[in-house]
Short mmCIF file of C-alpha atoms in Angstrom, two decimals:
data_model
loop_
_atom_site.label_atom_id
_atom_site.label_comp_id
_atom_site.label_asym_id
_atom_site.label_seq_id
_atom_site.Cartn_x
_atom_site.Cartn_y
_atom_site.Cartn_z
CA GLU A 710 -0.01 -0.16 -0.48
CA THR A 711 2.75 2.46 0.59
CA GLN A 712 4.52 1.49 -2.39
CA SER A 713 1.29 2.53 -4.34
CA LYS A 714 0.96 5.94 -2.37
CA PRO A 715 4.35 7.48 -1.58
CA SER A 716 4.91 10.09 0.82
CA PRO A 717 7.98 11.90 2.13
CA ASP A 718 5.47 12.77 5.23
CA ALA A 719 5.52 9.96 8.08
CA SER A 720 2.35 10.75 8.98
CA VAL A 721 1.25 10.60 5.53
CA VAL A 722 2.87 6.71 4.94
CA ALA A 723 2.15 6.24 9.17
CA ARG A 724 -2.14 6.36 8.40
CA THR A 725 -1.76 4.38 4.95
CA MET A 726 0.10 1.57 6.82
CA ALA A 727 -2.59 1.71 9.64
CA ARG A 728 -5.75 1.64 7.12
CA SER A 729 -4.65 -1.20 5.07
CA SER A 730 -3.26 -2.85 7.80
CA LEU A 731 -6.36 -3.00 9.50
CA LEU A 732 -8.89 -3.82 7.09
CA ALA A 733 -6.25 -6.67 5.98
CA ALA A 734 -5.55 -7.92 9.55
CA ARG A 735 -7.13 -11.78 9.75
CA GLY A 736 -7.21 -13.37 13.36
CA ASN A 737 -6.76 -11.87 16.54
CA SER A 738 -2.78 -11.28 15.98
CA GLY A 739 -3.27 -9.77 12.63
CA LEU A 740 -6.00 -7.39 14.40
CA ILE A 741 -4.02 -6.76 17.58
CA LEU A 742 -0.99 -6.13 15.37
CA ALA A 743 -3.02 -3.40 13.41
CA GLN A 744 -3.50 -1.41 16.60
CA PHE A 745 0.91 -0.80 16.50
CA PHE A 746 0.47 0.85 12.88
CA LYS A 747 -2.61 2.93 14.73
CA GLY A 748 -0.21 4.07 17.39
CA LEU A 749 2.17 4.80 14.73
CA ALA A 750 -0.29 7.37 12.86
CA GLY A 751 -1.28 9.01 15.96
CA ALA A 752 2.26 9.41 16.74
CA THR A 753 3.02 10.80 14.01
CA ASP A 754 0.28 12.93 13.16
CA GLY A 755 1.71 16.07 11.95
CA SER A 756 5.27 14.85 12.06
CA GLN A 757 7.35 14.40 8.48
CA ALA A 758 9.71 12.05 10.51
CA VAL A 759 9.94 9.03 13.02
CA ASP A 760 12.37 10.33 16.15
CA SER A 761 12.35 8.33 19.30
CA ARG A 762 9.77 10.00 21.02
CA THR A 763 7.73 9.32 18.31
CA LEU A 764 8.48 5.55 18.56
CA THR A 765 8.01 5.90 22.20
CA LYS A 766 4.81 7.39 22.30
CA ALA A 767 3.18 5.21 19.54
CA LEU A 768 4.32 2.12 21.09
CA ARG A 769 2.02 3.82 24.53
CA LEU A 770 -0.73 4.19 21.77
CA ALA A 771 -0.31 0.86 20.18
CA THR A 772 -0.38 -1.02 24.29
CA ASP A 773 -2.76 1.06 24.95
CA ALA A 774 -5.69 0.31 21.95
CA ALA A 775 -4.58 -3.55 21.56
CA TYR A 776 -6.10 -3.62 25.59
CA ARG A 777 -9.09 -2.36 24.38
CA ALA A 778 -9.52 -3.69 21.52
CA VAL A 779 -10.05 -7.18 23.59
CA PRO A 780 -12.82 -7.80 25.57
CA ASP A 781 -10.61 -9.85 28.21
CA PRO A 782 -6.94 -9.12 27.83
CA ARG A 783 -4.61 -11.58 29.45
CA GLU A 784 -1.43 -11.44 29.88
CA GLY A 785 1.10 -13.84 28.33
CA THR A 786 -0.04 -12.59 25.10
CA MET A 787 1.09 -10.14 22.36
CA LEU A 788 -0.72 -7.33 23.96
CA THR A 789 2.32 -8.34 27.10
CA VAL A 790 4.55 -7.98 24.09
CA PHE A 791 3.50 -4.64 23.53
CA ARG A 792 3.39 -3.35 27.11
CA GLU A 793 7.03 -4.76 27.88
CA ALA A 794 8.33 -3.19 24.75
CA ALA A 795 6.55 0.18 25.76
CA GLU A 796 7.54 0.20 28.99
CA ALA A 797 11.45 -0.61 27.35
CA ALA A 798 11.18 2.60 24.96
CA GLU A 799 9.91 5.14 28.18
CA SER A 800 12.81 3.79 30.59
CA ALA A 801 15.67 4.01 28.17
CA ALA A 802 14.95 8.03 28.01
CA GLN A 803 17.14 8.15 25.40
CA GLU A 804 17.21 10.64 22.49
CA ASP A 805 18.68 8.40 19.74
CA LEU A 806 15.75 6.05 17.42
CA VAL A 807 18.53 3.21 16.83
CA GLU A 808 19.07 3.09 20.85
CA VAL A 809 15.46 3.15 22.08
CA TRP A 810 14.13 0.84 19.34
CA ASP A 811 17.10 -1.83 19.93
CA ALA A 812 15.51 -1.06 24.13
CA ALA A 813 12.00 -1.93 22.57
CA CYS A 814 13.19 -5.00 20.28
CA ARG A 815 14.80 -6.67 23.36
CA ARG A 816 12.70 -6.25 26.13
CA ALA A 817 10.20 -7.56 23.38
CA MET A 818 11.86 -11.00 22.73
CA ASP A 819 12.44 -10.87 26.45
CA ALA A 820 8.53 -11.05 27.00
CA VAL A 821 7.84 -13.49 24.07
CA ARG A 822 10.48 -15.93 26.34
CA ARG A 823 8.22 -15.15 29.54
CA THR A 824 4.93 -15.97 28.05
CA PRO A 825 4.36 -19.70 28.92
CA GLU A 826 5.06 -18.62 32.75
CA GLN A 827 1.77 -16.57 32.24
CA LEU A 828 -0.18 -18.63 30.01
CA ASP A 829 -1.24 -21.98 30.78
CA VAL A 830 -2.16 -22.88 27.56
CA LEU A 831 1.24 -22.33 25.57
CA ARG A 832 2.83 -24.30 28.45
CA GLU A 833 0.12 -27.15 27.72
CA ALA A 834 1.74 -26.52 24.08
CA GLY A 835 5.25 -26.21 24.99
CA VAL A 836 5.36 -22.84 23.14
CA VAL A 837 5.80 -19.44 23.08
CA ASP A 838 3.25 -17.00 21.90
CA ALA A 839 3.23 -16.98 18.32
CA GLY A 840 1.43 -13.50 17.86
CA GLY A 841 4.59 -11.82 20.62
CA PHE A 842 6.90 -13.44 18.54
CA GLY A 843 5.96 -12.30 15.25
CA PHE A 844 6.06 -8.83 16.41
CA ALA A 845 9.02 -9.25 18.34
CA ALA A 846 10.42 -10.28 14.92
CA MET A 847 9.62 -7.48 13.19
CA LEU A 848 10.80 -4.97 15.53
CA ALA A 849 14.60 -7.24 14.94
CA GLY A 850 13.65 -6.84 11.70
CA ALA A 851 13.49 -2.98 11.61
CA LEU A 852 16.37 -2.80 13.74
CA SER A 853 18.24 -4.48 12.00
CA TYR A 854 17.38 -2.26 8.94
CA LEU A 855 18.43 0.97 10.93
CA LYS A 856 21.99 -0.05 12.11
CA GLY A 857 22.80 -0.40 8.62
CA GLU A 858 23.48 -4.15 8.99
CA SER A 859 20.83 -5.64 6.51
CA ASP A 860 17.98 -4.84 4.01
CA GLY A 861 15.60 -5.83 6.64
CA ALA A 862 15.44 -10.03 5.95
CA LEU A 863 17.41 -12.06 8.82
CA ILE A 864 17.19 -14.73 10.95
CA VAL A 865 15.46 -14.68 13.92
CA ASP A 866 15.42 -17.62 16.40
CA VAL A 867 12.55 -18.86 18.09
CA PRO A 868 12.88 -19.10 21.71
CA THR A 869 13.05 -22.52 23.46
CA ILE A 870 11.54 -23.54 26.43
CA SER A 871 12.34 -26.02 28.97
CA PRO A 872 10.25 -29.65 29.28
CA GLU A 873 8.20 -28.20 31.75
CA GLY A 874 6.95 -25.56 30.09
CA ALA A 875 8.53 -22.60 31.31
CA PRO A 876 11.84 -20.64 29.83
CA GLY A 877 14.72 -21.34 32.13
CA THR A 878 17.93 -23.11 33.40
CA GLY A 879 18.41 -26.92 32.37
CA PRO A 880 17.21 -28.77 29.00
CA ARG A 881 15.69 -27.31 26.57
CA GLN A 882 13.97 -28.35 23.77
CA ALA A 883 13.52 -27.24 20.27
CA ALA A 884 11.11 -25.25 19.47
CA GLY A 885 7.85 -26.84 18.25
CA VAL A 886 4.64 -27.74 19.65
CA ARG A 887 4.09 -30.93 22.18
CA SER A 888 2.41 -33.76 20.27
CA GLU A 889 0.41 -34.13 23.60
CA PHE A 890 -1.86 -30.59 22.34
CA ILE A 891 -1.47 -31.29 18.93
CA ALA A 892 -3.96 -34.54 19.53
CA LYS A 893 -6.01 -32.21 21.55
CA ALA A 894 -6.06 -29.83 19.23
CA ARG A 895 -7.16 -31.85 16.39
CA ALA A 896 -10.40 -33.73 18.99
CA GLU A 897 -11.67 -30.29 19.75
CA ALA A 898 -14.28 -28.53 17.87
CA TRP A 899 -13.52 -24.97 16.62
CA GLY A 900 -15.95 -23.43 14.55
CA TYR A 901 -15.45 -20.94 12.65
CA CYS A 902 -13.06 -17.84 12.49
CA VAL A 903 -14.83 -14.58 11.26
CA SER A 904 -13.86 -11.24 10.51
CA PHE A 905 -15.51 -8.58 8.81
CA VAL A 906 -15.54 -4.55 8.16
CA ILE A 907 -18.38 -2.21 9.50
CA GLU A 908 -18.77 0.79 7.41
CA GLY A 909 -21.34 3.27 8.78
CA GLN A 910 -22.39 6.47 10.82
CA GLN A 911 -21.42 6.76 14.55
CA LEU A 912 -20.27 3.49 15.05
CA ASP A 913 -19.57 2.16 18.62
CA PRO A 914 -16.41 -0.24 18.75
CA ASP A 915 -17.03 -0.43 23.01
CA GLY A 916 -20.61 -1.45 21.95
CA ILE A 917 -19.87 -3.29 19.34
CA ARG A 918 -17.17 -5.31 21.22
CA ASP A 919 -19.28 -5.96 23.60
CA ARG A 920 -21.59 -7.35 21.83
CA ALA A 921 -19.24 -9.42 20.00
CA ALA A 922 -18.37 -10.87 23.44
CA THR A 923 -21.42 -12.46 23.53
CA ILE A 924 -22.00 -13.81 20.19
CA GLY A 925 -18.26 -15.36 20.20
CA LYS A 926 -14.61 -15.98 21.66
CA SER A 927 -11.64 -14.53 21.09
CA CYS A 928 -13.38 -11.08 19.89
CA VAL A 929 -11.03 -8.20 18.85
CA VAL A 930 -12.97 -5.01 17.98
CA ALA A 931 -10.81 -2.09 16.90
CA GLY A 932 -12.01 1.01 14.58
CA ASP A 933 -13.89 4.31 15.13
CA ASP A 934 -17.14 5.61 14.45
CA ARG A 935 -16.68 5.39 11.08
CA GLN A 936 -15.31 1.95 10.84
CA VAL A 937 -14.62 -0.55 12.37
CA LYS A 938 -13.05 -4.42 12.13
CA VAL A 939 -14.40 -6.90 14.06
CA HIS A 940 -12.77 -10.50 14.33
CA LEU A 941 -14.65 -13.39 16.72
CA HIS A 942 -14.67 -17.53 17.15
CA THR A 943 -17.69 -18.80 16.61
CA MET A 944 -19.85 -21.69 16.13
CA ASN A 945 -22.69 -20.20 13.83
CA PRO A 946 -20.92 -17.87 11.64
CA GLY A 947 -24.33 -16.46 10.52
CA GLU A 948 -24.89 -14.68 13.92
CA PRO A 949 -22.25 -11.96 14.08
CA LEU A 950 -22.89 -10.91 10.32
CA GLY A 951 -26.73 -10.70 10.87
CA TYR A 952 -25.66 -7.98 13.37
CA ALA A 953 -23.12 -6.60 12.07
CA VAL A 954 -25.34 -5.50 8.85
CA SER A 955 -27.64 -3.89 11.09
CA LEU A 956 -25.50 -1.78 11.86
CA GLY A 957 -23.74 -0.56 8.25
CA THR A 958 -22.05 -1.75 5.25
CA LEU A 959 -19.79 -4.77 5.54
CA SER A 960 -16.80 -5.35 3.17
CA ASN A 961 -13.49 -7.34 3.50
CA ILE A 962 -15.83 -10.47 4.78
CA SER A 963 -13.81 -13.64 5.79
CA ILE A 964 -15.36 -17.22 6.62
CA LEU A 965 -12.22 -19.61 7.40
CA ASN A 966 -13.11 -23.28 8.58
CA MET A 967 -11.09 -23.94 11.77
CA ASP A 968 -11.45 -27.27 12.64
CA GLU A 969 -10.29 -28.34 8.60
CA GLN A 970 -7.39 -25.67 9.62
CA SER A 971 -7.01 -27.37 12.43
CA ARG A 972 -6.95 -30.52 11.14
CA GLN A 973 -3.99 -29.57 8.33
CA TRP A 974 -2.14 -27.83 11.15
CA ALA A 975 -1.77 -31.22 13.15
CA ALA A 976 -0.64 -33.26 9.49
CA SER A 977 1.93 -30.71 9.05
CA GLN A 978 2.98 -31.00 12.41
CA GLN A 979 3.07 -34.69 12.77
CA SER A 980 4.92 -34.72 9.33
CA GLN A 981 7.23 -32.17 10.25
CA LYS A 982 8.07 -34.40 13.31
CA PRO A 983 7.89 -38.38 12.45
CA GLN A 984 9.36 -39.41 15.55
CA GLU A 985 6.48 -37.74 17.41
CA ALA A 986 3.87 -38.39 15.67
CA ALA A 987 3.17 -41.86 16.65
CA ALA A 988 3.02 -40.53 20.41
CA SER A 989 0.38 -37.72 19.29
CA SER A 990 -3.24 -37.77 21.35
CA GLY A 991 -1.23 -38.41 24.93
CA ALA A 992 -0.98 -41.39 24.05
CA THR A 993 2.69 -42.25 23.79
CA GLN A 994 4.45 -45.63 22.55
CA ASP A 995 4.78 -47.69 26.40
CA LEU A 996 8.15 -48.87 25.69
CA ALA A 997 8.85 -49.02 29.68
CA ARG A 998 8.34 -53.06 29.46
CA SER A 999 11.10 -52.87 26.62
CA GLY A 1000 13.27 -50.80 28.32
CA GLY A 1001 13.08 -47.99 25.43
CA ARG A 1002 14.23 -51.09 22.49
CA ALA A 1003 12.90 -52.28 19.63
CA LEU A 1004 10.20 -54.54 19.67
CA PRO A 1005 9.89 -57.42 17.61
CA LEU A 1006 6.11 -56.17 16.68
CA VAL A 1007 3.88 -53.44 17.11
CA VAL A 1008 0.16 -51.92 16.74
CA VAL A 1009 -0.46 -48.81 15.52
CA ALA A 1010 -4.18 -47.72 15.94
CA VAL A 1011 -6.05 -45.12 14.72
CA VAL A 1012 -8.77 -43.54 18.12
CA ALA A 1013 -10.44 -40.45 19.02
CA GLY A 1014 -11.13 -39.47 22.32
CA ASP A 1015 -9.03 -39.50 25.48
CA GLY A 1016 -10.34 -42.47 27.13
CA LEU A 1017 -10.26 -44.96 24.33
CA THR A 1018 -6.96 -43.68 23.72
CA LYS A 1019 -5.78 -44.40 27.57
CA LEU A 1020 -7.91 -48.09 26.87
CA PHE A 1021 -5.84 -49.18 23.44
CA VAL A 1022 -2.64 -48.35 25.25
CA ALA A 1023 -3.08 -50.29 28.19
CA ASN A 1024 -4.64 -53.63 26.61
CA GLY A 1025 -1.41 -52.95 23.67
CA LEU A 1026 1.14 -54.68 26.06
CA GLY A 1027 3.51 -52.20 26.06
CA ALA A 1028 3.05 -52.18 21.83
CA CYS A 1029 0.76 -49.81 20.96
CA THR A 1030 1.27 -46.96 19.56
CA VAL A 1031 -2.45 -44.82 18.53
CA LEU A 1032 -2.65 -41.51 16.10
CA PRO A 1033 -5.96 -39.65 16.55
CA GLY A 1034 -8.49 -40.11 14.29
CA GLY A 1035 -11.91 -40.90 12.96
CA ASP A 1036 -15.02 -39.73 11.14
CA SER A 1037 -14.62 -36.14 9.90
CA MET A 1038 -10.45 -36.16 10.79
CA ASN A 1039 -8.92 -39.38 9.15
CA PRO A 1040 -5.35 -39.52 8.90
CA SER A 1041 -3.63 -39.39 5.61
CA THR A 1042 -1.26 -41.72 4.57
CA GLY A 1043 1.55 -39.36 5.25
CA GLU A 1044 0.19 -39.68 8.89
CA LEU A 1045 -0.32 -43.41 8.92
CA LEU A 1046 3.11 -44.29 7.50
CA ALA A 1047 5.02 -41.64 9.85
CA ALA A 1048 3.52 -43.17 12.83
CA VAL A 1049 4.77 -46.36 11.24
CA GLU A 1050 8.29 -45.47 10.75
CA ALA A 1051 8.44 -43.97 13.97
CA ALA A 1052 7.17 -47.79 15.86
CA PRO A 1053 10.14 -49.06 17.30
CA ALA A 1054 9.80 -52.08 15.46
CA ALA A 1055 10.65 -53.24 11.80
CA SER A 1056 7.22 -55.20 11.91
CA VAL A 1057 3.72 -53.25 12.32
CA ILE A 1058 0.41 -54.05 12.52
CA ILE A 1059 -2.33 -51.19 11.72
CA LEU A 1060 -5.84 -51.18 13.57
CA PRO A 1061 -8.04 -48.67 10.97
CA ASN A 1062 -10.98 -48.73 13.25
CA ASN A 1063 -13.12 -47.00 10.38
CA ARG A 1064 -14.30 -47.85 6.93
CA ASN A 1065 -12.67 -45.24 5.66
CA VAL A 1066 -9.35 -45.29 7.03
CA VAL A 1067 -8.96 -48.95 5.71
CA GLY A 1068 -7.68 -48.53 2.27
CA THR A 1069 -5.62 -45.36 3.32
CA ALA A 1070 -3.74 -48.22 5.45
CA LEU A 1071 -3.76 -50.33 2.97
CA GLN A 1072 -0.81 -47.77 0.97
CA VAL A 1073 1.45 -47.74 3.74
CA ALA A 1074 3.11 -51.32 3.27
CA ALA A 1075 4.69 -49.86 -0.44
CA LEU A 1076 5.69 -46.65 0.83
CA THR A 1077 7.53 -48.04 4.12
CA SER A 1078 10.72 -51.08 4.25
CA LYS A 1079 8.90 -52.25 7.18
CA ALA A 1080 6.58 -55.41 7.31
CA VAL A 1081 2.97 -53.79 7.76
CA HIS A 1082 0.10 -55.58 8.09
CA VAL A 1083 -3.48 -54.27 8.03
CA VAL A 1084 -6.07 -55.93 9.87
CA PRO A 1085 -9.62 -53.72 8.29
CA THR A 1086 -11.07 -52.91 11.49
CA THR A 1087 -14.18 -50.83 10.33
CA SER A 1088 -15.11 -49.73 14.19
CA VAL A 1089 -13.31 -49.18 17.51
CA GLN A 1090 -14.69 -51.55 18.80
CA ALA A 1091 -13.47 -54.48 16.57
CA GLY A 1092 -10.26 -52.67 17.28
CA ILE A 1093 -10.72 -53.17 20.72
CA SER A 1094 -11.54 -56.76 20.30
CA ALA A 1095 -8.55 -57.26 18.18
CA LEU A 1096 -6.02 -55.62 20.02
CA LEU A 1097 -7.53 -58.06 23.11
CA ALA A 1098 -5.92 -60.78 20.92
CA PHE A 1099 -2.75 -59.30 20.35
CA SER A 1100 0.62 -60.93 21.06
CA PRO A 1101 3.51 -59.19 20.49
CA ASP A 1102 5.66 -62.75 21.55
CA GLN A 1103 4.09 -64.51 18.16
CA PRO A 1104 4.44 -64.05 14.84
CA ALA A 1105 3.04 -61.38 12.75
CA GLY A 1106 1.36 -63.50 10.64
CA SER A 1107 -0.35 -66.04 13.58
CA ASN A 1108 -1.52 -62.41 15.47
CA VAL A 1109 -3.40 -60.98 12.16
CA GLU A 1110 -5.28 -64.16 12.03
CA ALA A 1111 -6.22 -64.07 15.65
CA MET A 1112 -7.09 -60.54 15.54
CA GLY A 1113 -9.58 -60.57 12.25
CA ALA A 1114 -11.03 -63.61 14.19
CA ALA A 1115 -11.85 -61.45 17.60
CA ALA A 1116 -12.57 -58.27 15.32
CA LYS A 1117 -15.13 -60.33 13.54
CA SER A 1118 -16.99 -61.32 16.65
CA VAL A 1119 -17.85 -58.14 17.99
CA ARG A 1120 -21.34 -56.67 16.93
CA ALA A 1121 -20.60 -52.70 16.80
CA ILE A 1122 -23.04 -50.34 17.35
CA ALA A 1123 -23.08 -46.41 17.23
CA ILE A 1124 -25.56 -43.23 18.82
CA CYS A 1125 -25.38 -40.46 16.57
CA ARG A 1126 -26.67 -37.23 15.88
CA ALA A 1127 -27.72 -36.56 11.84
CA ILE A 1128 -26.03 -33.17 11.03
CA ARG A 1129 -28.30 -32.74 7.89
CA ASP A 1130 -31.58 -34.47 6.11
CA SER A 1131 -30.97 -37.32 4.16
CA ARG A 1132 -31.69 -40.47 3.43
CA VAL A 1133 -29.03 -43.69 4.63
CA ASP A 1134 -29.73 -46.54 4.15
CA GLY A 1135 -33.25 -46.00 2.56
CA LEU A 1136 -34.27 -44.73 5.49
CA PRO A 1137 -35.28 -40.95 5.95
CA VAL A 1138 -33.15 -38.73 8.47
CA LYS A 1139 -33.83 -35.34 9.43
CA SER A 1140 -30.94 -32.89 10.75
CA GLY A 1141 -30.72 -33.31 14.55
CA GLN A 1142 -32.15 -36.62 14.91
CA VAL A 1143 -30.61 -39.57 16.56
CA MET A 1144 -29.14 -42.42 14.51
CA GLY A 1145 -28.60 -46.05 15.49
CA ILE A 1146 -26.11 -47.94 13.57
CA VAL A 1147 -25.64 -51.47 14.18
CA ASP A 1148 -22.46 -52.73 11.90
CA GLY A 1149 -21.91 -49.64 9.15
CA LYS A 1150 -25.09 -49.97 8.52
CA LEU A 1151 -28.51 -47.66 9.87
CA ARG A 1152 -30.94 -49.33 11.68
CA LYS A 1153 -33.06 -47.06 13.50
CA VAL A 1154 -34.27 -43.29 13.71
CA GLY A 1155 -35.34 -41.53 16.85
CA ASP A 1156 -35.43 -38.68 18.81
CA ASP A 1157 -34.16 -39.45 21.62
CA ILE A 1158 -30.63 -40.97 22.75
CA ALA A 1159 -30.73 -43.06 25.56
CA ALA A 1160 -33.91 -44.74 24.12
CA LEU A 1161 -32.28 -46.03 20.82
CA ALA A 1162 -29.41 -46.99 22.90
CA ILE A 1163 -31.38 -49.41 25.29
CA GLU A 1164 -33.65 -50.36 22.05
CA LEU A 1165 -30.73 -51.55 19.91
CA LEU A 1166 -29.03 -53.10 22.53
CA VAL A 1167 -31.87 -55.19 23.15
CA GLU A 1168 -32.70 -56.39 19.69
CA THR A 1169 -28.70 -57.09 19.47
CA GLY A 1170 -27.47 -58.57 22.41
CA GLY A 1171 -30.68 -60.81 23.27
CA GLU A 1172 -27.98 -63.92 23.25
CA ALA A 1173 -24.86 -62.09 24.21
CA GLU A 1174 -22.90 -62.50 27.00
CA LEU A 1175 -21.30 -59.51 27.14
CA ALA A 1176 -21.73 -55.72 26.15
CA THR A 1177 -19.67 -52.82 26.85
CA ILE A 1178 -20.93 -49.52 26.64
CA TYR A 1179 -17.68 -46.49 25.96
CA ARG A 1180 -19.97 -43.53 26.84
CA GLY A 1181 -18.81 -40.06 24.69
CA ALA A 1182 -17.61 -36.95 25.54
CA GLU A 1183 -21.03 -35.55 25.58
CA THR A 1184 -22.58 -37.98 27.26
CA SER A 1185 -22.22 -38.38 31.44
CA ARG A 1186 -21.80 -41.10 33.18
CA PRO A 1187 -24.95 -40.75 35.40
CA GLU A 1188 -26.75 -41.26 31.45
CA ALA A 1189 -24.20 -44.03 30.44
CA ASP A 1190 -25.32 -45.98 33.92
CA ALA A 1191 -29.00 -45.58 33.13
CA VAL A 1192 -28.54 -47.18 29.84
CA ALA A 1193 -26.45 -49.92 31.43
CA LYS A 1194 -29.09 -50.70 34.10
CA ALA A 1195 -31.91 -50.56 31.54
CA VAL A 1196 -30.53 -52.66 29.96
CA MET A 1197 -29.56 -55.74 32.07
CA ASP A 1198 -33.30 -55.02 33.77
CA ARG A 1199 -34.38 -56.76 30.33
CA ILE A 1200 -32.01 -58.79 29.63
CA PRO A 1201 -31.23 -61.48 32.68
CA GLY A 1202 -28.13 -62.84 32.50
CA VAL A 1203 -26.38 -60.02 30.42
CA GLU A 1204 -22.76 -58.34 31.96
CA ILE A 1205 -22.75 -54.34 30.82
CA GLU A 1206 -19.96 -52.44 31.50
CA VAL A 1207 -19.69 -49.23 31.40
CA VAL A 1208 -16.16 -47.53 29.75
CA ASP A 1209 -15.55 -43.43 29.81
CA GLY A 1210 -14.54 -43.42 25.94
CA ASP A 1211 -14.57 -39.65 25.79
CA GLN A 1212 -15.24 -40.02 21.77
CA PRO A 1213 -16.76 -36.95 20.10
CA SER A 1214 -19.44 -36.83 17.78
CA TYR A 1215 -20.86 -40.40 19.53
CA PRO A 1216 -22.69 -40.30 22.82
CA TYR A 1217 -22.56 -43.99 22.52
CA LEU A 1218 -20.07 -46.77 21.30
CA ILE A 1219 -21.59 -50.48 22.31
CA SER A 1220 -19.29 -53.71 21.70
CA VAL A 1221 -21.87 -56.85 21.41
CA GLU A 1222 -20.10 -60.19 22.16
#
């Protein structure tokens, strides 16, 4: 924008940068960064040049504007880096622009290093704040240019943090997101990242910010009485847009699917770190039994849900690696390959545990020098039964045969809600209705989750000896226990076990044996 509208006047250039950065901002960090340029525009108003006083004032104005733009300011974010850079510039009390910029830059990078101490999510992920680091890197590039050391292009190391999640002394780990956090991020429902500009008359940025905070999360709202930029995260993008259009004309509308972004981001993280990909979802390879040595045979299982993950690891006899995945987040061939390559064995058995993953799993053998076998499990329930038949001391062929037989002995029931009107396996289904699926086929449609689960269990488990109910993330334990009791009352003698699966999307997954 400044190249298309060149000017020798610093205030003109700063105003151009402020407007273009606001309109182009994407996400929290982009909109907060726009506040820096807004501060610069305010500080240079009427000035033809930028000096140390201008920079100091710009950082203070930017900090104040950034804190106002967020309904719930939190330390350990980009806001902290802004504030500490401003405080450093004010403390420097120097006339030389380079010296003040240097003080602000050093303090900004130091603030970035300390962000995991202030924000739990950063400590959990094992990283520093990304927006704050981006701002510090921008200051570093400008400082390098001001000193005549480069044209502004330089390499800036990402701060590393200790294994405990905070910068400090002791062993350091390379910058990168922890595998457990990647898996957790994949399992979360993120919704949509929505941003837009409202243009009108007598707009009230503070009032718009308050209203946006009731509609979504991660809100950042900035602007003036004629132009306001809004960013927020929501499950229903139509709601904030409907509100905004009542205030003025909308432009620069962006709606991004964060669930898809999360999946792609997780895949890229795991492809960058193949040794960690197999350890994601908190389901690390349990090598305690082998003392960290290579095993003769291991299992790679595709699973979603913390409870189910722990179940697979516990029943894997120290030889099961879990890769997060399932409906709507199936792992790619590359992710499966990375898990196989990272597995501590030359021979690997894959349990896809989903009909849509079987074909992907079958592609892996041709891409690796390891011996890869696939037991084509089409449900998590079948995968659990197969894993119970696994013996790491037996040859792969014997295991594949035994695990395949065990998987076929299970009837798999899945209860979920329809997300759209459709016709499935000959039955009409309306959005929001409860679907009862048995062995991959839609058997019944109803309106009550528990009632449909009980009905299908009674029908399917008439002569069964054991039924296991895996409670989903959206189902409480008392609700699951009530379903189990109702079935036991109607089928005397059947043994029913309730397990906290915590799987997404499915209130109940049930195995009948």
